[in-house]
Amino acid sequence: MTYYQDLGTETMIAAGSHVRAVGWLEPNHPLSRGDTPREFRDRLAELSRNWSESSRACGWPVTAGPHLCGFCGEVRGYGEFAVPGEEVIYVAPTLISHYVGAHGYMPPPEFIEAVLNCAPFSSEEYKSRVATLAYS
């Protein structure tokens, strides 16, 4: 997978001043580690599993092929999803849930808060938020 710095404005699927990358990790780059709340890990896992609903709501193309975890080489991720924040949209690969649970990755606090407040991808609230933020 390609590395993008946390809170940078570019990812594999979206870029711009309204975009914040989170969880685009590679072993040869710094990794923030720490404990995350169980509620966050559970919600992040749910969002990662339902990534295709987010991609559809954002109008993103389906990316080609899986991404292998560069830390353990045992888990594959298959897409990206968006989490609306206050004035930005966080874009994360599905492997982020694995990185948090298996490798102790600590995403930025503002992303954790956004995940905990994220409406279901299939909801009108989510679709409206990403439509407003994804193309700001």
PDB file of C-alpha atoms in Angstrom:
ATOM      1  CA  MET A   1       0.000   0.000   0.000  1.00  0.00           C
ATOM      2  CA  THR A   2       1.121   3.581  -0.501  1.00  0.00           C
ATOM      3  CA  TYR A   3       2.105   5.653   2.545  1.00  0.00           C
ATOM      4  CA  TYR A   4       0.364   8.967   3.183  1.00  0.00           C
ATOM      5  CA  GLN A   5       1.132  11.049   6.261  1.00  0.00           C
ATOM      6  CA  ASP A   6      -1.651  11.214   8.846  1.00  0.00           C
ATOM      7  CA  LEU A   7      -3.759  14.342   8.371  1.00  0.00           C
ATOM      8  CA  GLY A   8      -2.123  15.041   5.015  1.00  0.00           C
ATOM      9  CA  THR A   9      -4.386  16.247   2.209  1.00  0.00           C
ATOM     10  CA  GLU A  10      -3.715  13.432  -0.267  1.00  0.00           C
ATOM     11  CA  THR A  11      -4.713   9.760  -0.423  1.00  0.00           C
ATOM     12  CA  MET A  12      -4.925   7.104  -3.099  1.00  0.00           C
ATOM     13  CA  ILE A  13      -8.614   7.851  -3.718  1.00  0.00           C
ATOM     14  CA  ALA A  14      -9.122  11.533  -2.802  1.00  0.00           C
ATOM     15  CA  ALA A  15      -7.081  14.698  -2.381  1.00  0.00           C
ATOM     16  CA  GLY A  16      -7.621  18.366  -1.600  1.00  0.00           C
ATOM     17  CA  SER A  17      -7.731  20.875   1.233  1.00  0.00           C
ATOM     18  CA  HIS A  18     -10.904  19.182   2.546  1.00  0.00           C
ATOM     19  CA  VAL A  19      -9.283  15.702   2.744  1.00  0.00           C
ATOM     20  CA  ARG A  20      -7.350  14.260   5.688  1.00  0.00           C
ATOM     21  CA  ALA A  21      -5.502  10.966   5.282  1.00  0.00           C
ATOM     22  CA  VAL A  22      -5.548   8.567   8.236  1.00  0.00           C
ATOM     23  CA  GLY A  23      -4.021   5.106   8.506  1.00  0.00           C
ATOM     24  CA  TRP A  24      -2.118   4.875   5.208  1.00  0.00           C
ATOM     25  CA  LEU A  25       0.797   3.117   6.884  1.00  0.00           C
ATOM     26  CA  GLU A  26       4.009   1.430   5.814  1.00  0.00           C
ATOM     27  CA  PRO A  27       6.708  -0.110   8.051  1.00  0.00           C
ATOM     28  CA  ASN A  28       9.492   2.275   6.973  1.00  0.00           C
ATOM     29  CA  HIS A  29       7.580   5.355   8.219  1.00  0.00           C
ATOM     30  CA  PRO A  30       6.801   6.586  11.762  1.00  0.00           C
ATOM     31  CA  LEU A  31       3.854   4.904  13.485  1.00  0.00           C
ATOM     32  CA  SER A  32       1.985   6.487  16.362  1.00  0.00           C
ATOM     33  CA  ARG A  33       1.121   3.794  18.924  1.00  0.00           C
ATOM     34  CA  GLY A  34      -1.140   3.712  21.939  1.00  0.00           C
ATOM     35  CA  ASP A  35      -4.304   2.320  23.467  1.00  0.00           C
ATOM     36  CA  THR A  36      -7.640   3.188  21.917  1.00  0.00           C
ATOM     37  CA  PRO A  37     -11.091   2.885  23.495  1.00  0.00           C
ATOM     38  CA  ARG A  38     -12.952  -0.377  22.871  1.00  0.00           C
ATOM     39  CA  GLU A  39     -15.973   1.555  21.557  1.00  0.00           C
ATOM     40  CA  PHE A  40     -13.741   3.169  18.928  1.00  0.00           C
ATOM     41  CA  ARG A  41     -12.178  -0.163  17.866  1.00  0.00           C
ATOM     42  CA  ASP A  42     -15.610  -1.774  17.509  1.00  0.00           C
ATOM     43  CA  ARG A  43     -17.025   1.115  15.488  1.00  0.00           C
ATOM     44  CA  LEU A  44     -13.900   1.303  13.303  1.00  0.00           C
ATOM     45  CA  ALA A  45     -14.159  -2.426  12.549  1.00  0.00           C
ATOM     46  CA  GLU A  46     -17.801  -1.954  11.528  1.00  0.00           C
ATOM     47  CA  LEU A  47     -16.946   0.963   9.223  1.00  0.00           C
ATOM     48  CA  SER A  48     -14.060  -0.991   7.687  1.00  0.00           C
ATOM     49  CA  ARG A  49     -16.315  -3.979   6.970  1.00  0.00           C
ATOM     50  CA  ASN A  50     -18.879  -1.726   5.252  1.00  0.00           C
ATOM     51  CA  TRP A  51     -16.358   0.271   3.221  1.00  0.00           C
ATOM     52  CA  SER A  52     -18.103  -0.308  -0.121  1.00  0.00           C
ATOM     53  CA  GLU A  53     -21.207   1.585   1.094  1.00  0.00           C
ATOM     54  CA  SER A  54     -19.001   4.567   1.880  1.00  0.00           C
ATOM     55  CA  SER A  55     -17.280   4.395  -1.509  1.00  0.00           C
ATOM     56  CA  ARG A  56     -20.655   4.375  -3.265  1.00  0.00           C
ATOM     57  CA  ALA A  57     -21.889   7.342  -1.219  1.00  0.00           C
ATOM     58  CA  CYS A  58     -18.706   9.265  -2.080  1.00  0.00           C
ATOM     59  CA  GLY A  59     -18.876   8.348  -5.774  1.00  0.00           C
ATOM     60  CA  TRP A  60     -15.434   6.730  -5.658  1.00  0.00           C
ATOM     61  CA  PRO A  61     -14.397   3.997  -8.082  1.00  0.00           C
ATOM     62  CA  VAL A  62     -13.640   0.563  -6.687  1.00  0.00           C
ATOM     63  CA  THR A  63      -9.875   0.224  -6.340  1.00  0.00           C
ATOM     64  CA  ALA A  64      -8.076  -2.623  -8.040  1.00  0.00           C
ATOM     65  CA  GLY A  65      -6.808  -5.471  -5.903  1.00  0.00           C
ATOM     66  CA  PRO A  66      -6.116  -6.064  -2.235  1.00  0.00           C
ATOM     67  CA  HIS A  67      -3.505  -4.351  -0.083  1.00  0.00           C
ATOM     68  CA  LEU A  68      -1.388  -6.581   2.151  1.00  0.00           C
ATOM     69  CA  CYS A  69      -0.446  -5.437   5.662  1.00  0.00           C
ATOM     70  CA  GLY A  70       3.191  -4.386   5.442  1.00  0.00           C
ATOM     71  CA  PHE A  71       3.788  -5.074   9.146  1.00  0.00           C
ATOM     72  CA  CYS A  72       2.770  -8.740   9.381  1.00  0.00           C
ATOM     73  CA  GLY A  73       1.955  -9.759   5.806  1.00  0.00           C
ATOM     74  CA  GLU A  74      -1.032 -11.757   7.050  1.00  0.00           C
ATOM     75  CA  VAL A  75      -4.077  -9.542   6.468  1.00  0.00           C
ATOM     76  CA  ARG A  76      -5.462  -7.987   3.316  1.00  0.00           C
ATOM     77  CA  GLY A  77      -7.506  -4.832   2.941  1.00  0.00           C
ATOM     78  CA  TYR A  78      -9.728  -4.163  -0.044  1.00  0.00           C
ATOM     79  CA  GLY A  79     -10.849  -0.559  -0.150  1.00  0.00           C
ATOM     80  CA  GLU A  80     -11.165   2.838   1.438  1.00  0.00           C
ATOM     81  CA  PHE A  81     -13.859   4.666   3.349  1.00  0.00           C
ATOM     82  CA  ALA A  82     -14.647   8.226   4.380  1.00  0.00           C
ATOM     83  CA  VAL A  83     -15.507   9.561   7.819  1.00  0.00           C
ATOM     84  CA  PRO A  84     -16.921  13.087   7.956  1.00  0.00           C
ATOM     85  CA  GLY A  85     -15.384  15.477  10.457  1.00  0.00           C
ATOM     86  CA  GLU A  86     -16.419  19.025  11.308  1.00  0.00           C
ATOM     87  CA  GLU A  87     -14.991  20.658   8.191  1.00  0.00           C
ATOM     88  CA  VAL A  88     -12.965  17.858   6.591  1.00  0.00           C
ATOM     89  CA  ILE A  89     -13.429  14.322   5.385  1.00  0.00           C
ATOM     90  CA  TYR A  90     -11.100  11.660   6.773  1.00  0.00           C
ATOM     91  CA  VAL A  91     -10.126   9.001   4.239  1.00  0.00           C
ATOM     92  CA  ALA A  92      -8.819   5.676   5.537  1.00  0.00           C
ATOM     93  CA  PRO A  93      -7.962   2.275   4.063  1.00  0.00           C
ATOM     94  CA  THR A  94      -9.877  -0.730   5.388  1.00  0.00           C
ATOM     95  CA  LEU A  95      -6.627  -2.048   6.886  1.00  0.00           C
ATOM     96  CA  ILE A  96      -6.811   0.706   9.513  1.00  0.00           C
ATOM     97  CA  SER A  97      -8.936  -1.505  11.758  1.00  0.00           C
ATOM     98  CA  HIS A  98      -6.252  -4.211  11.604  1.00  0.00           C
ATOM     99  CA  TYR A  99      -3.492  -1.672  12.269  1.00  0.00           C
ATOM    100  CA  VAL A 100      -5.293  -0.444  15.397  1.00  0.00           C
ATOM    101  CA  GLY A 101      -6.169  -3.894  16.754  1.00  0.00           C
ATOM    102  CA  ALA A 102      -3.095  -5.910  15.827  1.00  0.00           C
ATOM    103  CA  HIS A 103      -0.291  -3.357  15.681  1.00  0.00           C
ATOM    104  CA  GLY A 104      -1.325  -0.781  18.295  1.00  0.00           C
ATOM    105  CA  TYR A 105      -1.701   2.086  15.826  1.00  0.00           C
ATOM    106  CA  MET A 106      -3.084   5.238  17.443  1.00  0.00           C
ATOM    107  CA  PRO A 107      -4.915   7.419  14.916  1.00  0.00           C
ATOM    108  CA  PRO A 108      -5.173  11.173  15.515  1.00  0.00           C
ATOM    109  CA  PRO A 109      -7.688  12.098  18.248  1.00  0.00           C
ATOM    110  CA  GLU A 110      -9.896  14.053  15.840  1.00  0.00           C
ATOM    111  CA  PHE A 111     -10.296  10.930  13.696  1.00  0.00           C
ATOM    112  CA  ILE A 112     -11.232   8.855  16.741  1.00  0.00           C
ATOM    113  CA  GLU A 113     -13.904  11.416  17.613  1.00  0.00           C
ATOM    114  CA  ALA A 114     -15.202  11.465  14.022  1.00  0.00           C
ATOM    115  CA  VAL A 115     -15.457   7.657  13.941  1.00  0.00           C
ATOM    116  CA  LEU A 116     -17.426   7.633  17.188  1.00  0.00           C
ATOM    117  CA  ASN A 117     -19.832  10.227  15.757  1.00  0.00           C
ATOM    118  CA  CYS A 118     -20.093   8.785  12.226  1.00  0.00           C
ATOM    119  CA  ALA A 119     -23.602   8.000  11.028  1.00  0.00           C
ATOM    120  CA  PRO A 120     -24.153   4.638   9.279  1.00  0.00           C
ATOM    121  CA  PHE A 121     -22.901   4.712   5.686  1.00  0.00           C
ATOM    122  CA  SER A 122     -26.359   3.840   4.357  1.00  0.00           C
ATOM    123  CA  SER A 123     -28.055   6.734   6.168  1.00  0.00           C
ATOM    124  CA  GLU A 124     -29.189   9.957   4.534  1.00  0.00           C
ATOM    125  CA  GLU A 125     -27.264  11.868   7.199  1.00  0.00           C
ATOM    126  CA  TYR A 126     -23.986  10.220   6.121  1.00  0.00           C
ATOM    127  CA  LYS A 127     -24.688  10.674   2.418  1.00  0.00           C
ATOM    128  CA  SER A 128     -25.491  14.345   2.951  1.00  0.00           C
ATOM    129  CA  ARG A 129     -22.355  14.965   5.059  1.00  0.00           C
ATOM    130  CA  VAL A 130     -19.969  13.312   2.606  1.00  0.00           C
ATOM    131  CA  ALA A 131     -21.612  15.024  -0.356  1.00  0.00           C
ATOM    132  CA  THR A 132     -21.026  18.373   1.352  1.00  0.00           C
ATOM    133  CA  LEU A 133     -17.443  17.591   2.443  1.00  0.00           C
ATOM    134  CA  ALA A 134     -16.114  15.354  -0.323  1.00  0.00           C
ATOM    135  CA  TYR A 135     -16.336  18.053  -2.934  1.00  0.00           C
ATOM    136  CA  SER A 136     -15.725  21.194  -0.845  1.00  0.00           C
TER     137      SER A 136
END
